[in-house]
CSV table of C-alpha atoms in Angstrom, one decimal:
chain,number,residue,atom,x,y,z
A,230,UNK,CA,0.0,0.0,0.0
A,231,UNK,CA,1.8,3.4,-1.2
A,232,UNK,CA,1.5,6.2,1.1
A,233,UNK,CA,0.7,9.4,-0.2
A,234,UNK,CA,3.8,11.8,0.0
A,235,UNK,CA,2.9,15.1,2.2
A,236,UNK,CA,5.4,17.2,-0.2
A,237,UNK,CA,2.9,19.2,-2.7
A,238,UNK,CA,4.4,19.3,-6.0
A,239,UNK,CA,5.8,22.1,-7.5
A,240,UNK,CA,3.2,22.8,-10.2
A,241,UNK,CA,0.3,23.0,-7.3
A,242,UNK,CA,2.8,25.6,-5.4
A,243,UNK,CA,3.6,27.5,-8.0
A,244,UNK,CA,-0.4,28.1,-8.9
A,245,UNK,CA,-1.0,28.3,-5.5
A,246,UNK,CA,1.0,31.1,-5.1
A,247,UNK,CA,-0.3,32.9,-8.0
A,248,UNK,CA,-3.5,32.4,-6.6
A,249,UNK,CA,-2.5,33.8,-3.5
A,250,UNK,CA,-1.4,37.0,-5.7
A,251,UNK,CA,-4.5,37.0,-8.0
A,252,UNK,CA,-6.9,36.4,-6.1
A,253,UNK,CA,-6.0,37.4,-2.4
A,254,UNK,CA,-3.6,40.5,-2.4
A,255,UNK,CA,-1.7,40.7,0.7
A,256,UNK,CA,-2.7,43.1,3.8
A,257,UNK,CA,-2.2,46.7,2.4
A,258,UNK,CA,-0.5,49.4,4.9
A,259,UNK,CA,-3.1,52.2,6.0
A,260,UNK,CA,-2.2,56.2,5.1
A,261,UNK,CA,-2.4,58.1,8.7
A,262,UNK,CA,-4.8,61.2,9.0
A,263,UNK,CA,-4.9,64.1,11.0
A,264,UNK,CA,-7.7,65.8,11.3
A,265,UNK,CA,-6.1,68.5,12.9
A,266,UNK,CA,-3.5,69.4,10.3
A,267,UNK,CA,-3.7,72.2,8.4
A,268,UNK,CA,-4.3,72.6,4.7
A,269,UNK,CA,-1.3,74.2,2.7
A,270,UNK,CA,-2.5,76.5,0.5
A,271,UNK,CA,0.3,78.1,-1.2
A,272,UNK,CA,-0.2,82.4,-1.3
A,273,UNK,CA,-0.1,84.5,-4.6
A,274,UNK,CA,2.7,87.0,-5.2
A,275,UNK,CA,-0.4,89.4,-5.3
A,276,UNK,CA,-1.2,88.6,-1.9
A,277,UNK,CA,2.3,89.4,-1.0
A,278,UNK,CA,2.5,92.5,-2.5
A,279,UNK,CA,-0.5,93.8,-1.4
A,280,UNK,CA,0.4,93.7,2.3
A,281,UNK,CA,4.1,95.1,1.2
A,282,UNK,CA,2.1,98.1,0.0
A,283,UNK,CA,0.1,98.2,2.9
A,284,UNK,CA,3.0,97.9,5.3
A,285,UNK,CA,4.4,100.9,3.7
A,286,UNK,CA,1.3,103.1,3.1
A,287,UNK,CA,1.4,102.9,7.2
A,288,UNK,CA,4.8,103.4,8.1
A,289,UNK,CA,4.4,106.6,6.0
A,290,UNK,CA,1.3,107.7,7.4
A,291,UNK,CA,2.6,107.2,10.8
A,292,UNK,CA,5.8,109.2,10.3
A,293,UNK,CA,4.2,111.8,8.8
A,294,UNK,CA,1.5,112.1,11.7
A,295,UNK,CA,5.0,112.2,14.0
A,296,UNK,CA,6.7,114.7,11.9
A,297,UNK,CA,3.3,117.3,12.0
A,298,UNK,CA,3.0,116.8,15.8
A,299,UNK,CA,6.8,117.4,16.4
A,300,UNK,CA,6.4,120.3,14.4
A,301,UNK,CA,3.4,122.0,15.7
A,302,UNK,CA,5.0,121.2,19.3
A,303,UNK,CA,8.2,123.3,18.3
A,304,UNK,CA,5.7,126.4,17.6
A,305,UNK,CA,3.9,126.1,20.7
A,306,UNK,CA,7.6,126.0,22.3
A,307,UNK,CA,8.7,129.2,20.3
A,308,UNK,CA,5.2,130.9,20.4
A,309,UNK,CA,5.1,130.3,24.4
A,310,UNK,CA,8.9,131.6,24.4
A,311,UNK,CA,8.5,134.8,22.6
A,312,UNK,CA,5.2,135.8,24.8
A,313,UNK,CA,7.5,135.6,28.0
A,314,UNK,CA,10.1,137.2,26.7
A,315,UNK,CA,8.1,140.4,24.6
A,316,UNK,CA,4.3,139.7,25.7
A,317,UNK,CA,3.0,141.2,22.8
A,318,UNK,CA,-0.5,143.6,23.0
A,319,UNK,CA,-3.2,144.0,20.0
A,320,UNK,CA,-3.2,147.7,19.1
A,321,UNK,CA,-5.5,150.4,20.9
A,322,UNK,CA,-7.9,152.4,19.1
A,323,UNK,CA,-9.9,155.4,20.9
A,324,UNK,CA,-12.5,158.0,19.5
A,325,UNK,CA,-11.5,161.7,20.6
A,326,UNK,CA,-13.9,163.5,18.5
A,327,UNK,CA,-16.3,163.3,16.4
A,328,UNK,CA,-18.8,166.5,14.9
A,329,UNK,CA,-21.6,165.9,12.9
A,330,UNK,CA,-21.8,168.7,10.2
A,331,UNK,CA,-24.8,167.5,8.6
A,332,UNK,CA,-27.8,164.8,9.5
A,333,UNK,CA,-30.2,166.0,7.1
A,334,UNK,CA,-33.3,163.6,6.7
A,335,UNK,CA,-36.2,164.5,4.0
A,336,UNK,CA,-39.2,162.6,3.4
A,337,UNK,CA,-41.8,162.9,0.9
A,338,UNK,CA,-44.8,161.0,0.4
A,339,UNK,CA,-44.1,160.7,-3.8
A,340,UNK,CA,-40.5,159.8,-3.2
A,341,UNK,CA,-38.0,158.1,-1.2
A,342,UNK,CA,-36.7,159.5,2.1
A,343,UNK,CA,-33.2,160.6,1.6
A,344,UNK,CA,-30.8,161.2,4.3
A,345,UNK,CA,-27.3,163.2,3.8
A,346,UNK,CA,-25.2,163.3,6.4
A,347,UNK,CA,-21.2,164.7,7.1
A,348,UNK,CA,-18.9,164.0,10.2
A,349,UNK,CA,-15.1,165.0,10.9
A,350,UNK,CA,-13.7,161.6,13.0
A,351,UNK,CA,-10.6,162.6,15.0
A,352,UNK,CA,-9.1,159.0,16.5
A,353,UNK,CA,-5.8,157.5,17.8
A,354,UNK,CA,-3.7,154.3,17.5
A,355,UNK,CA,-2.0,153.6,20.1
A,356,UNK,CA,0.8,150.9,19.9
A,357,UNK,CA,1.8,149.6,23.3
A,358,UNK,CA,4.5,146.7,22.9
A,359,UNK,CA,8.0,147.7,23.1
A,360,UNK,CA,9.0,145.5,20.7
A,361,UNK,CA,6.6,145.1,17.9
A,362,UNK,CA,5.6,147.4,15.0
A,363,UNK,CA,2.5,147.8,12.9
A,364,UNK,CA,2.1,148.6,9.4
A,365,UNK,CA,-1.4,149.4,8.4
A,366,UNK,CA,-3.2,149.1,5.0
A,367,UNK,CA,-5.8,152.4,3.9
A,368,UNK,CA,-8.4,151.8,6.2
A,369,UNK,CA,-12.2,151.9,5.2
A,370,UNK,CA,-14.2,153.7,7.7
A,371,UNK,CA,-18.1,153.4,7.9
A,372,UNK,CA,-20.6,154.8,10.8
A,373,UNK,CA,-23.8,152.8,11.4
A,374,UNK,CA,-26.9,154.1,13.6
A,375,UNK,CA,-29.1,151.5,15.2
A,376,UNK,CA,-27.9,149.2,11.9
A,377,UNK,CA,-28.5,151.7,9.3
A,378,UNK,CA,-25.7,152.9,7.2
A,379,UNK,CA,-25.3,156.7,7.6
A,380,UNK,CA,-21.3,157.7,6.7
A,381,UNK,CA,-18.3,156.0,4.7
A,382,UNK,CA,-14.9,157.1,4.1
A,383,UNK,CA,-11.3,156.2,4.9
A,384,UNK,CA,-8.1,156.6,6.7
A,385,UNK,CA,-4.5,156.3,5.0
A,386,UNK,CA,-2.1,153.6,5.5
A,387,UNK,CA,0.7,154.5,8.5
A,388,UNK,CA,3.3,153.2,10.4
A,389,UNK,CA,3.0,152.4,14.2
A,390,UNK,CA,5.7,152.4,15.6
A,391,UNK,CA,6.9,150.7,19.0
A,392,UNK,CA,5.1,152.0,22.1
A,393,UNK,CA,3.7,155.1,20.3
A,394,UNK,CA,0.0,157.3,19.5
A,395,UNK,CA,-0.9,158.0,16.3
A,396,UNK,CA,-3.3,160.8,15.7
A,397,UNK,CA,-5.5,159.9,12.7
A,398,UNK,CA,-8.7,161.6,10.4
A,399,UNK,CA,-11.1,161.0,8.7
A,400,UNK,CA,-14.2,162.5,6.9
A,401,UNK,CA,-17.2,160.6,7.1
A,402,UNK,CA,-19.8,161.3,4.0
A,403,UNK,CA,-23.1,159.6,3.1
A,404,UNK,CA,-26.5,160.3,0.6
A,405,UNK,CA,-29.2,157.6,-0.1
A,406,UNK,CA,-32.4,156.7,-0.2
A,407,UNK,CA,-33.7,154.6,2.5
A,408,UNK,CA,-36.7,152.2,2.7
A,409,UNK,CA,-39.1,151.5,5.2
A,410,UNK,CA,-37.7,149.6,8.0
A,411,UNK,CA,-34.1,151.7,8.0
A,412,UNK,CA,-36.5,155.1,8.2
A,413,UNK,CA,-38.3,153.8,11.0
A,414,UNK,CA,-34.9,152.5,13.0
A,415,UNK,CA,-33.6,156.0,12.4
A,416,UNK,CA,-36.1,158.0,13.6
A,417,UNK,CA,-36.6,155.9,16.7
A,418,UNK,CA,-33.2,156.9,17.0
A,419,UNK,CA,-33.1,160.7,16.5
A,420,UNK,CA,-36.3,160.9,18.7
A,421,UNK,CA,-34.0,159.6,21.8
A,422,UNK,CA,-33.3,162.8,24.1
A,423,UNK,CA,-29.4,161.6,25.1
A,424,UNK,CA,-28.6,161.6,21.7
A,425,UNK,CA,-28.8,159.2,18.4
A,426,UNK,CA,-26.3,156.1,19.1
A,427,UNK,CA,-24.0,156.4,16.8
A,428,UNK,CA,-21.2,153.1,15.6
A,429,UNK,CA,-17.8,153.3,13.7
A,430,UNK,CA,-16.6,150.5,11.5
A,431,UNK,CA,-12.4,150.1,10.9
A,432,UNK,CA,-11.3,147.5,8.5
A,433,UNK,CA,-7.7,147.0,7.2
A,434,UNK,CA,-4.9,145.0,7.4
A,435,UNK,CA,-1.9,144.9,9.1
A,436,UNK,CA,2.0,143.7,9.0
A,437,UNK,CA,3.9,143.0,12.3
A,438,UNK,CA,7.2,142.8,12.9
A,439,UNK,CA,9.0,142.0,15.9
A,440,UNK,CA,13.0,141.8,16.1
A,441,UNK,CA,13.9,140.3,12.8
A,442,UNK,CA,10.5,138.4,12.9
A,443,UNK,CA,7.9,139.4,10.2
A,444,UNK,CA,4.5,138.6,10.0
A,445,UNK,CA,1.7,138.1,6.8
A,446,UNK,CA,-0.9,140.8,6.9
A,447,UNK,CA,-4.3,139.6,9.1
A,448,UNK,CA,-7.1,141.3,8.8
A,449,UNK,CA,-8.4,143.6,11.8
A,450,UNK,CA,-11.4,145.3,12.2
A,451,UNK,CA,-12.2,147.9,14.7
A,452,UNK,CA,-15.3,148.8,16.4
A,453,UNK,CA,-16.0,151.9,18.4
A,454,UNK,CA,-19.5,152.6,20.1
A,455,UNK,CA,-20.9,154.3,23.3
A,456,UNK,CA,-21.2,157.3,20.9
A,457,UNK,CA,-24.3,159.5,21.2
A,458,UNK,CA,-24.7,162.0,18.5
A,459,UNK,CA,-27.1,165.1,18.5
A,460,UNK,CA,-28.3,166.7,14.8
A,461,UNK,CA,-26.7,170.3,14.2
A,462,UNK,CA,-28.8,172.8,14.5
A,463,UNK,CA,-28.2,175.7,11.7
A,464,UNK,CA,-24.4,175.5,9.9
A,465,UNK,CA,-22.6,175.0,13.1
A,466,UNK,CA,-21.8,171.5,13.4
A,467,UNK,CA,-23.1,169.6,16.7
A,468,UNK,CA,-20.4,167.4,18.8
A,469,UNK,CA,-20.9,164.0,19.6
A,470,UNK,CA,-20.4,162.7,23.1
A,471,UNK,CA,-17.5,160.3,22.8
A,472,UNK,CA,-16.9,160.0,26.9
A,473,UNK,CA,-18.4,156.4,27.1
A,474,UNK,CA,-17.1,155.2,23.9
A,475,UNK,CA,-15.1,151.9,23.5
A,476,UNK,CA,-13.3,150.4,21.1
A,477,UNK,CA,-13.1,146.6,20.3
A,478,UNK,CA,-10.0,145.0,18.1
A,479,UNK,CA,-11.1,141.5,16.6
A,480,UNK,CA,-8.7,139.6,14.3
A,481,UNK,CA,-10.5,138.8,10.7
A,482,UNK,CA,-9.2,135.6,9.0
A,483,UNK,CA,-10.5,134.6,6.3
A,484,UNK,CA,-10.6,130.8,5.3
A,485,UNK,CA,-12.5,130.2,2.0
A,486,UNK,CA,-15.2,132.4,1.2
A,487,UNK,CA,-16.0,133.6,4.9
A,488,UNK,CA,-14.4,135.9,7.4
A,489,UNK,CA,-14.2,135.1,11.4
């Protein structure tokens, strides 16, 4: 009796081993995941450049903000320092006389009412730093009563010099019609037994200097009132009472279209 021989041949090893790869492929090794990791997502050049333009659009902006603040504290610094050292004053303006030569006021009931009117202004500058000097523009003079316009003229450009008066004079001149509201004002005014109030108007300009320092011209404008006025009776011309007058010096700067 033949055993059978436990050695497979080599034909059944051979195909089972090519059914082992055919048919059952071998374990495979898993990838490992991270849920965690992050996604590379390469960046443009646009992207890059972008935030390079950026960067730089601050860096300027922040250097120039610097350089304005450094600046405007050095003014401060030099403003504070020359007010110690010279404490400049505005300029003083007073009213010494003033004669009304003619307040004529006509009405008619077929025409306009028409008022003419004349004054001689006698005033003085006064400059009273010790170290700065003014140089004035023509000035153009203009007297109001109760808001109407009654006189316009104008004064001549001068020097001022350090801590010094300057007498000044003008002649004041006026003829127009006036409507209903102005008529009423002004003779609500000329009715008043202490006198008609009357108001002068200064504008000009003006240069300082101080030391070698100079200035650009800023426009001033002066206003005077406390003046009561009394119409002339006959040619001799009336004098207005000036005692209570005052005189105010505001700064006009213009920005744009409108004055402050």
């Amino acid at each position: 009796m033949t055993e059978p021989s436990s050695k497979p041949n080599g034909n059944g090893a051979i195909n089972g081993a090519a059914a082992a790869t055919n048919g059952n492929p071998g374990p495979v090794k898993s990838q490992l995941y991270n849920p965690n990791r992050q996604v590379y997502r390469p960046q443009s050049h646009y992207n890059r450049r972008q935030r390079s333009h950026r960067n730089l659009c601050c860096c300027c902006c922040f250097w120039t903000i610097l350089t304005v603040l450094a600046v405007a504290l050095l003014a401060a610094i030099a403003g504070a320092a020359i007010y110690v050292l010279y404490r400049p004053h505005r300029p003083e303006f007073s009213i010494t006389n003033l004669r009304i030569a003619k307040m004529n006021l006509t009405t008619s009931s077929d025409s306009p009412s028409h008022l003419t009117t004349l004054f001689n202004l006698t005033l003085i500058a006064k400059n009273p730093n010790n170290h700065l000097v003014f140089f004035y523009d023509p000035f153009t003079v203009t007297a109001f009563s109760d808001s109407v316009q009654i006189g316009n003229g104008s004064l001549t450009a001068f020097t001022s010099d350090k801590n010094n008066q300057t007498s000044l004079r003008a002649i004041l001149s006026g003829s127009q019609d006036l409507d209903t509201d102005s008529l009423t004002s002004l003779r609500s005014g000329l009715k008043k037994k202490n006198g008609f109030p009357v108001e002068i108007q200064m504008d000009t300009k003006v240069k300082m200097k101080m030391e070698w320092l100079k200035s650009k011209q800023v426009g001033i404008r002066v206003t005077c009132d406390g003046i009561k006025g009394t119409v002339p009776a006959g040619k001799s011309p009336s004098v207005a009472s000036v005692i209570n007058s005052e005189c105010k010096v505001d700064l006009r700067i213009k920005i744009w279209k409108f004055s402050f």
